[in-house]
Amino acid sequence: MARILVTGAADGLGKIAAQMLITQGHSVVLHARNPMRGEQALEALPGAEGVVTGDLSRIEEIKDIARQANASGHFNAIIHNAGVYRVSSGVFTVNSLAPYILTCLINRPDRLIYLSSGLHMQGSDRMDRQSYQNERFTYSDTKLHVLLLAKALTRMWPGVYANAVNPGWVPTKMGGSGAPDDLMKGAETQVWLATSNEPEALVSGRYFFHKKERNYNPLADDEGLQDRFLELCGEISGTSLRKADTENHRADTENH
C-alpha cells in the first residue's frame, strides 16, 4: 500500500480522491487551508492518517506545508488537487506557484499528479514578473502551467512519474451544480495515477482525462517555456527546482 498526500482534501475532488484511497487501504495525509478545516476533514475522513494545514495563497504558508509534510515521513505519491478559479482568490499562487513550491520542497515522491483542466487549451505563453504583479494570469494560464511543470519534471526527474489530469467539468463548488461531467471519474483518474501499476499509468509528462491520454495545448511541449515557468516561480518564491540525481532517487525509493 502507498502513502499519499492530497492537497485540497477538505471537499470536492480532493475529498473524494482521499476517500477512494483510504477505502483501498492506502495511508492518506490530507491538506486543508487552516486547522479548523483540517479538523473537519479528519472528521469527514476518519480513516486518514493525518492532516497538514496552510493557506496555498500565501507563500510562507506553502513552505510551512512542505515542512509539515516532510516531518511526517516519505510519500509515495502527491496529488496536487487544490485550486481556485477567480484571479482575486490568488489563482496564480494557488494553482501554479503552490504546486511548484511544494514540488521543490517536499522530499521527492515516486509519483506526482497535478490537476489541470480542459481550459488549459486557452492558456497563453505569457511568462513574466509583471503579469504576476498585475494579476494578469488567468485560470486557463495556470492550468497550462501545471502541465508545463509535469513536462519539465519528466526531463529533470527521470525517476519520477509526473502527470496532469483533466477531471472534466464536474459539479464541485468551483464547477457548479449543473456541471455535466462525472465527479467520481474525475477523482478516479487521480487515484489511478497515484497507485496503479498498470503500464498505462507508469508514464510521465502526459495529460489524462478519465484514465485516457488526451491531446493538449502544444505550448506545453516548449522546453523554453517550461524553463521560463520554472525561472519565474523560482524568482517569486526564492525556491529552486533541482535536477535529480537518478541513482540517489532510486536508492531512496528502495529504502522506503
mmCIF file of C-alpha atoms in Angstrom:
data_model
loop_
_atom_site.group_PDB
_atom_site.id
_atom_site.type_symbol
_atom_site.label_atom_id
_atom_site.label_comp_id
_atom_site.label_asym_id
_atom_site.label_seq_id
_atom_site.Cartn_x
_atom_site.Cartn_y
_atom_site.Cartn_z
ATOM 1 C CA MET A 1 0.000 0.000 0.000
ATOM 2 C CA ALA A 2 1.109 3.569 -0.708
ATOM 3 C CA ARG A 3 1.420 6.691 1.424
ATOM 4 C CA ILE A 4 -0.165 9.666 -0.344
ATOM 5 C CA LEU A 5 -0.646 13.383 0.295
ATOM 6 C CA VAL A 6 -3.742 15.037 -1.204
ATOM 7 C CA THR A 7 -3.943 18.834 -1.283
ATOM 8 C CA GLY A 8 -7.334 20.476 -1.080
ATOM 9 C CA ALA A 9 -8.767 17.389 0.589
ATOM 10 C CA ALA A 10 -11.409 19.112 2.718
ATOM 11 C CA ASP A 11 -14.030 18.949 -0.034
ATOM 12 C CA GLY A 12 -14.705 18.352 -3.716
ATOM 13 C CA LEU A 13 -12.484 16.158 -5.852
ATOM 14 C CA GLY A 14 -9.736 16.058 -3.238
ATOM 15 C CA LYS A 15 -12.055 14.709 -0.573
ATOM 16 C CA ILE A 16 -13.460 12.085 -2.941
ATOM 17 C CA ALA A 17 -9.984 11.008 -4.069
ATOM 18 C CA ALA A 18 -8.818 10.768 -0.460
ATOM 19 C CA GLN A 19 -11.826 8.615 0.455
ATOM 20 C CA MET A 20 -11.184 6.313 -2.502
ATOM 21 C CA LEU A 21 -7.560 5.891 -1.444
ATOM 22 C CA ILE A 22 -8.474 5.196 2.179
ATOM 23 C CA THR A 23 -11.071 2.633 1.090
ATOM 24 C CA GLN A 24 -8.374 0.904 -0.968
ATOM 25 C CA GLY A 25 -6.201 0.637 2.144
ATOM 26 C CA HIS A 26 -3.662 3.362 1.424
ATOM 27 C CA SER A 27 -2.270 5.697 4.063
ATOM 28 C CA VAL A 28 -3.547 9.186 3.273
ATOM 29 C CA VAL A 29 -2.451 12.544 4.640
ATOM 30 C CA LEU A 30 -4.906 15.330 3.968
ATOM 31 C CA HIS A 31 -4.253 19.008 3.378
ATOM 32 C CA ALA A 32 -6.644 21.742 4.468
ATOM 33 C CA ARG A 33 -6.469 25.536 4.442
ATOM 34 C CA ASN A 34 -6.430 26.012 8.238
ATOM 35 C CA PRO A 35 -6.638 23.944 11.459
ATOM 36 C CA MET A 36 -10.435 24.236 11.689
ATOM 37 C CA ARG A 37 -10.836 22.939 8.140
ATOM 38 C CA GLY A 38 -8.270 20.268 8.962
ATOM 39 C CA GLU A 39 -10.320 19.026 11.904
ATOM 40 C CA GLN A 40 -13.421 18.962 9.726
ATOM 41 C CA ALA A 41 -11.579 16.972 7.055
ATOM 42 C CA LEU A 42 -10.390 14.406 9.610
ATOM 43 C CA GLU A 43 -13.932 14.050 10.955
ATOM 44 C CA ALA A 44 -15.273 13.523 7.434
ATOM 45 C CA LEU A 45 -12.485 11.061 6.547
ATOM 46 C CA PRO A 46 -11.836 9.148 9.785
ATOM 47 C CA GLY A 47 -9.535 6.652 8.082
ATOM 48 C CA ALA A 48 -6.985 9.324 7.169
ATOM 49 C CA GLU A 49 -3.533 9.147 8.742
ATOM 50 C CA GLY A 50 -3.364 12.865 9.483
ATOM 51 C CA VAL A 51 -3.543 16.383 8.111
ATOM 52 C CA VAL A 52 -1.215 19.239 7.200
ATOM 53 C CA THR A 53 -2.587 22.767 7.141
ATOM 54 C CA GLY A 54 -1.767 26.015 5.401
ATOM 55 C CA ASP A 55 -3.157 28.624 3.035
ATOM 56 C CA LEU A 56 -1.945 27.976 -0.521
ATOM 57 C CA SER A 57 -2.409 31.645 -1.409
ATOM 58 C CA ARG A 58 0.429 32.614 0.982
ATOM 59 C CA ILE A 59 3.994 31.716 0.043
ATOM 60 C CA GLU A 60 5.283 31.296 3.597
ATOM 61 C CA GLU A 61 2.371 29.036 4.482
ATOM 62 C CA ILE A 62 3.030 26.927 1.383
ATOM 63 C CA LYS A 63 6.597 26.467 2.581
ATOM 64 C CA ASP A 64 5.324 25.521 6.039
ATOM 65 C CA ILE A 65 3.050 22.879 4.499
ATOM 66 C CA ALA A 66 6.164 21.359 2.935
ATOM 67 C CA ARG A 67 7.896 21.348 6.333
ATOM 68 C CA GLN A 68 4.913 19.618 7.932
ATOM 69 C CA ALA A 69 4.787 17.067 5.130
ATOM 70 C CA ASN A 70 8.481 16.238 5.366
ATOM 71 C CA ALA A 71 8.280 15.900 9.147
ATOM 72 C CA SER A 72 5.523 13.311 8.734
ATOM 73 C CA GLY A 73 7.632 10.967 6.566
ATOM 74 C CA HIS A 74 8.109 9.879 2.959
ATOM 75 C CA PHE A 75 5.267 9.933 0.440
ATOM 76 C CA ASN A 76 4.959 7.538 -2.468
ATOM 77 C CA ALA A 77 2.683 9.965 -4.296
ATOM 78 C CA ILE A 78 1.414 13.525 -4.020
ATOM 79 C CA ILE A 79 -1.833 14.639 -5.635
ATOM 80 C CA HIS A 80 -1.788 18.400 -6.212
ATOM 81 C CA ASN A 81 -5.554 18.727 -6.318
ATOM 82 C CA ALA A 82 -6.222 22.132 -4.696
ATOM 83 C CA GLY A 83 -7.228 25.019 -6.916
ATOM 84 C CA VAL A 84 -9.237 28.212 -7.248
ATOM 85 C CA TYR A 85 -10.910 29.858 -10.229
ATOM 86 C CA ARG A 86 -11.023 33.595 -9.556
ATOM 87 C CA VAL A 87 -7.988 35.839 -10.041
ATOM 88 C CA SER A 88 -8.990 37.682 -6.851
ATOM 89 C CA SER A 89 -8.526 34.425 -4.910
ATOM 90 C CA GLY A 90 -4.856 34.253 -5.857
ATOM 91 C CA VAL A 91 -5.269 31.996 -8.851
ATOM 92 C CA PHE A 92 -1.586 32.009 -9.874
ATOM 93 C CA THR A 93 -0.260 31.492 -6.357
ATOM 94 C CA VAL A 94 -2.696 28.695 -5.506
ATOM 95 C CA ASN A 95 -2.841 26.900 -8.858
ATOM 96 C CA SER A 96 0.691 27.390 -10.208
ATOM 97 C CA LEU A 97 3.114 28.586 -7.562
ATOM 98 C CA ALA A 98 1.939 26.310 -4.741
ATOM 99 C CA PRO A 99 2.422 23.074 -6.739
ATOM 100 C CA TYR A 100 5.844 24.356 -7.820
ATOM 101 C CA ILE A 101 6.976 25.233 -4.268
ATOM 102 C CA LEU A 102 5.641 22.000 -2.771
ATOM 103 C CA THR A 103 7.326 20.004 -5.545
ATOM 104 C CA CYS A 104 10.614 21.763 -4.806
ATOM 105 C CA LEU A 105 10.471 21.400 -1.032
ATOM 106 C CA ILE A 106 8.705 18.121 -0.216
ATOM 107 C CA ASN A 107 11.055 15.148 -0.307
ATOM 108 C CA ARG A 108 10.757 13.657 -3.760
ATOM 109 C CA PRO A 109 7.984 11.051 -4.105
ATOM 110 C CA ASP A 110 7.693 8.381 -6.775
ATOM 111 C CA ARG A 111 4.621 9.935 -8.406
ATOM 112 C CA LEU A 112 3.269 13.454 -8.831
ATOM 113 C CA ILE A 113 -0.227 14.237 -10.101
ATOM 114 C CA TYR A 114 -1.271 17.788 -10.987
ATOM 115 C CA LEU A 115 -4.877 18.845 -11.520
ATOM 116 C CA SER A 116 -5.224 20.630 -14.853
ATOM 117 C CA SER A 117 -8.365 21.446 -16.883
ATOM 118 C CA GLY A 118 -9.666 21.376 -20.418
ATOM 119 C CA LEU A 119 -9.473 25.170 -20.208
ATOM 120 C CA HIS A 120 -5.666 24.903 -20.308
ATOM 121 C CA MET A 121 -6.143 24.872 -24.085
ATOM 122 C CA GLN A 122 -6.806 28.614 -23.798
ATOM 123 C CA GLY A 123 -3.674 29.207 -21.714
ATOM 124 C CA SER A 124 -1.142 31.688 -23.061
ATOM 125 C CA ASP A 125 2.653 31.761 -23.232
ATOM 126 C CA ARG A 126 2.920 34.960 -21.152
ATOM 127 C CA MET A 127 5.533 34.281 -18.508
ATOM 128 C CA ASP A 128 6.829 37.418 -16.832
ATOM 129 C CA ARG A 129 7.023 39.020 -13.403
ATOM 130 C CA GLN A 130 4.781 41.896 -14.456
ATOM 131 C CA SER A 131 1.920 39.528 -15.295
ATOM 132 C CA TYR A 132 2.245 38.118 -11.767
ATOM 133 C CA GLN A 133 2.383 41.518 -10.100
ATOM 134 C CA ASN A 134 -0.558 42.856 -12.116
ATOM 135 C CA GLU A 135 -2.625 39.659 -11.711
ATOM 136 C CA ARG A 136 -2.848 39.034 -15.427
ATOM 137 C CA PHE A 137 -2.544 35.268 -15.217
ATOM 138 C CA THR A 138 -5.891 33.576 -15.824
ATOM 139 C CA TYR A 139 -7.272 30.259 -14.619
ATOM 140 C CA SER A 140 -6.570 28.842 -18.094
ATOM 141 C CA ASP A 141 -2.953 30.017 -17.866
ATOM 142 C CA THR A 142 -2.477 28.287 -14.524
ATOM 143 C CA LYS A 143 -3.847 25.010 -15.799
ATOM 144 C CA LEU A 144 -1.320 25.148 -18.628
ATOM 145 C CA HIS A 145 1.367 25.922 -16.039
ATOM 146 C CA VAL A 146 0.924 22.637 -14.191
ATOM 147 C CA LEU A 147 1.226 20.700 -17.445
ATOM 148 C CA LEU A 148 4.425 22.659 -18.168
ATOM 149 C CA LEU A 149 5.622 21.627 -14.701
ATOM 150 C CA ALA A 150 4.866 17.944 -15.311
ATOM 151 C CA LYS A 151 6.656 18.129 -18.657
ATOM 152 C CA ALA A 152 9.690 19.831 -17.102
ATOM 153 C CA LEU A 153 9.881 17.202 -14.365
ATOM 154 C CA THR A 154 9.849 14.473 -16.989
ATOM 155 C CA ARG A 155 13.110 15.939 -18.299
ATOM 156 C CA MET A 156 14.647 16.772 -14.922
ATOM 157 C CA TRP A 157 13.491 13.888 -12.696
ATOM 158 C CA PRO A 158 13.587 10.716 -14.815
ATOM 159 C CA GLY A 159 12.924 8.508 -11.773
ATOM 160 C CA VAL A 160 9.555 10.147 -11.036
ATOM 161 C CA TYR A 161 6.200 9.808 -12.805
ATOM 162 C CA ALA A 162 4.711 13.309 -13.183
ATOM 163 C CA ASN A 163 1.401 13.777 -14.988
ATOM 164 C CA ALA A 164 -1.517 16.193 -15.335
ATOM 165 C CA VAL A 165 -5.210 15.337 -15.086
ATOM 166 C CA ASN A 166 -8.271 16.999 -16.566
ATOM 167 C CA PRO A 167 -11.103 15.852 -14.277
ATOM 168 C CA GLY A 168 -13.735 17.287 -16.586
ATOM 169 C CA TRP A 169 -16.315 19.957 -15.819
ATOM 170 C CA VAL A 170 -17.599 18.397 -12.631
ATOM 171 C CA PRO A 171 -20.226 19.539 -10.068
ATOM 172 C CA THR A 172 -17.937 20.878 -7.339
ATOM 173 C CA LYS A 173 -18.172 24.306 -5.671
ATOM 174 C CA MET A 174 -15.980 25.598 -8.484
ATOM 175 C CA GLY A 175 -17.721 23.779 -11.318
ATOM 176 C CA GLY A 176 -21.267 24.456 -10.130
ATOM 177 C CA SER A 177 -24.172 22.082 -9.569
ATOM 178 C CA GLY A 178 -25.067 21.987 -13.268
ATOM 179 C CA ALA A 179 -21.673 20.742 -14.463
ATOM 180 C CA PRO A 180 -22.212 17.805 -16.863
ATOM 181 C CA ASP A 181 -19.212 15.525 -16.214
ATOM 182 C CA ASP A 182 -18.861 12.613 -13.795
ATOM 183 C CA LEU A 183 -17.444 13.697 -10.434
ATOM 184 C CA MET A 184 -16.327 10.192 -9.493
ATOM 185 C CA LYS A 185 -14.446 9.640 -12.739
ATOM 186 C CA GLY A 186 -12.574 12.898 -12.196
ATOM 187 C CA ALA A 187 -11.307 11.652 -8.850
ATOM 188 C CA GLU A 188 -10.679 8.093 -10.066
ATOM 189 C CA THR A 189 -8.025 9.230 -12.533
ATOM 190 C CA GLN A 190 -6.033 10.935 -9.792
ATOM 191 C CA VAL A 191 -6.215 7.813 -7.642
ATOM 192 C CA TRP A 192 -5.267 5.568 -10.559
ATOM 193 C CA LEU A 193 -2.171 7.594 -11.425
ATOM 194 C CA ALA A 194 -1.140 7.690 -7.763
ATOM 195 C CA THR A 195 -1.377 3.949 -7.175
ATOM 196 C CA SER A 196 -1.799 1.787 -10.269
ATOM 197 C CA ASN A 197 0.956 -0.425 -11.642
ATOM 198 C CA GLU A 198 -0.789 -0.760 -14.986
ATOM 199 C CA PRO A 199 1.618 0.147 -17.809
ATOM 200 C CA GLU A 200 -0.692 2.953 -18.915
ATOM 201 C CA ALA A 201 -0.244 4.682 -15.538
ATOM 202 C CA LEU A 202 3.533 4.236 -15.330
ATOM 203 C CA VAL A 203 4.311 7.115 -17.673
ATOM 204 C CA SER A 204 5.388 10.722 -17.278
ATOM 205 C CA GLY A 205 4.678 14.075 -18.846
ATOM 206 C CA ARG A 206 1.213 13.047 -20.048
ATOM 207 C CA TYR A 207 -2.213 14.691 -19.918
ATOM 208 C CA PHE A 208 -5.127 12.436 -18.888
ATOM 209 C CA PHE A 209 -8.911 12.564 -18.976
ATOM 210 C CA HIS A 210 -10.800 9.635 -17.427
ATOM 211 C CA LYS A 211 -7.699 7.390 -17.441
ATOM 212 C CA LYS A 212 -7.010 8.039 -21.118
ATOM 213 C CA GLU A 213 -4.328 10.222 -22.648
ATOM 214 C CA ARG A 214 -5.742 13.198 -24.481
ATOM 215 C CA ASN A 215 -4.494 15.911 -26.808
ATOM 216 C CA TYR A 216 -3.244 19.020 -25.065
ATOM 217 C CA ASN A 217 -2.064 22.556 -25.737
ATOM 218 C CA PRO A 218 1.136 22.212 -27.824
ATOM 219 C CA LEU A 219 2.706 25.074 -25.854
ATOM 220 C CA ALA A 220 3.275 22.518 -23.100
ATOM 221 C CA ASP A 221 5.995 20.845 -25.186
ATOM 222 C CA ASP A 222 8.017 24.065 -25.499
ATOM 223 C CA GLU A 223 11.054 23.396 -23.303
ATOM 224 C CA GLY A 224 11.969 27.077 -23.350
ATOM 225 C CA LEU A 225 8.528 27.936 -21.968
ATOM 226 C CA GLN A 226 8.842 25.185 -19.363
ATOM 227 C CA ASP A 227 12.140 26.674 -18.226
ATOM 228 C CA ARG A 228 10.705 30.191 -18.147
ATOM 229 C CA PHE A 229 7.907 28.949 -15.899
ATOM 230 C CA LEU A 230 10.414 27.361 -13.525
ATOM 231 C CA GLU A 231 12.528 30.517 -13.530
ATOM 232 C CA LEU A 232 9.540 32.771 -12.820
ATOM 233 C CA CYS A 233 8.348 30.593 -9.944
ATOM 234 C CA GLY A 234 11.869 30.403 -8.567
ATOM 235 C CA GLU A 235 12.264 34.168 -8.714
ATOM 236 C CA ILE A 236 8.935 34.822 -6.983
ATOM 237 C CA SER A 237 9.281 32.137 -4.314
ATOM 238 C CA GLY A 238 13.010 32.080 -3.702
ATOM 239 C CA THR A 239 12.893 28.313 -4.221
ATOM 240 C CA SER A 240 14.709 26.408 -6.948
ATOM 241 C CA LEU A 241 13.841 23.124 -8.595
ATOM 242 C CA ARG A 242 16.967 20.989 -8.715
ATOM 243 C CA LYS A 243 17.722 18.337 -11.284
ATOM 244 C CA ALA A 244 17.533 14.802 -9.984
ATOM 245 C CA ASP A 245 20.392 12.558 -9.057
ATOM 246 C CA THR A 246 18.743 9.491 -10.567
ATOM 247 C CA GLU A 247 20.844 6.931 -8.721
ATOM 248 C CA ASN A 248 20.227 8.580 -5.344
ATOM 249 C CA HIS A 249 16.490 8.741 -6.049
ATOM 250 C CA ARG A 250 16.446 5.023 -6.864
ATOM 251 C CA ALA A 251 18.307 4.256 -3.611
ATOM 252 C CA ASP A 252 15.897 6.435 -1.607
ATOM 253 C CA THR A 253 12.917 4.694 -3.228
ATOM 254 C CA GLU A 254 14.286 1.265 -2.402
ATOM 255 C CA ASN A 255 14.821 2.296 1.223
ATOM 256 C CA HIS A 256 11.159 3.212 1.506
#
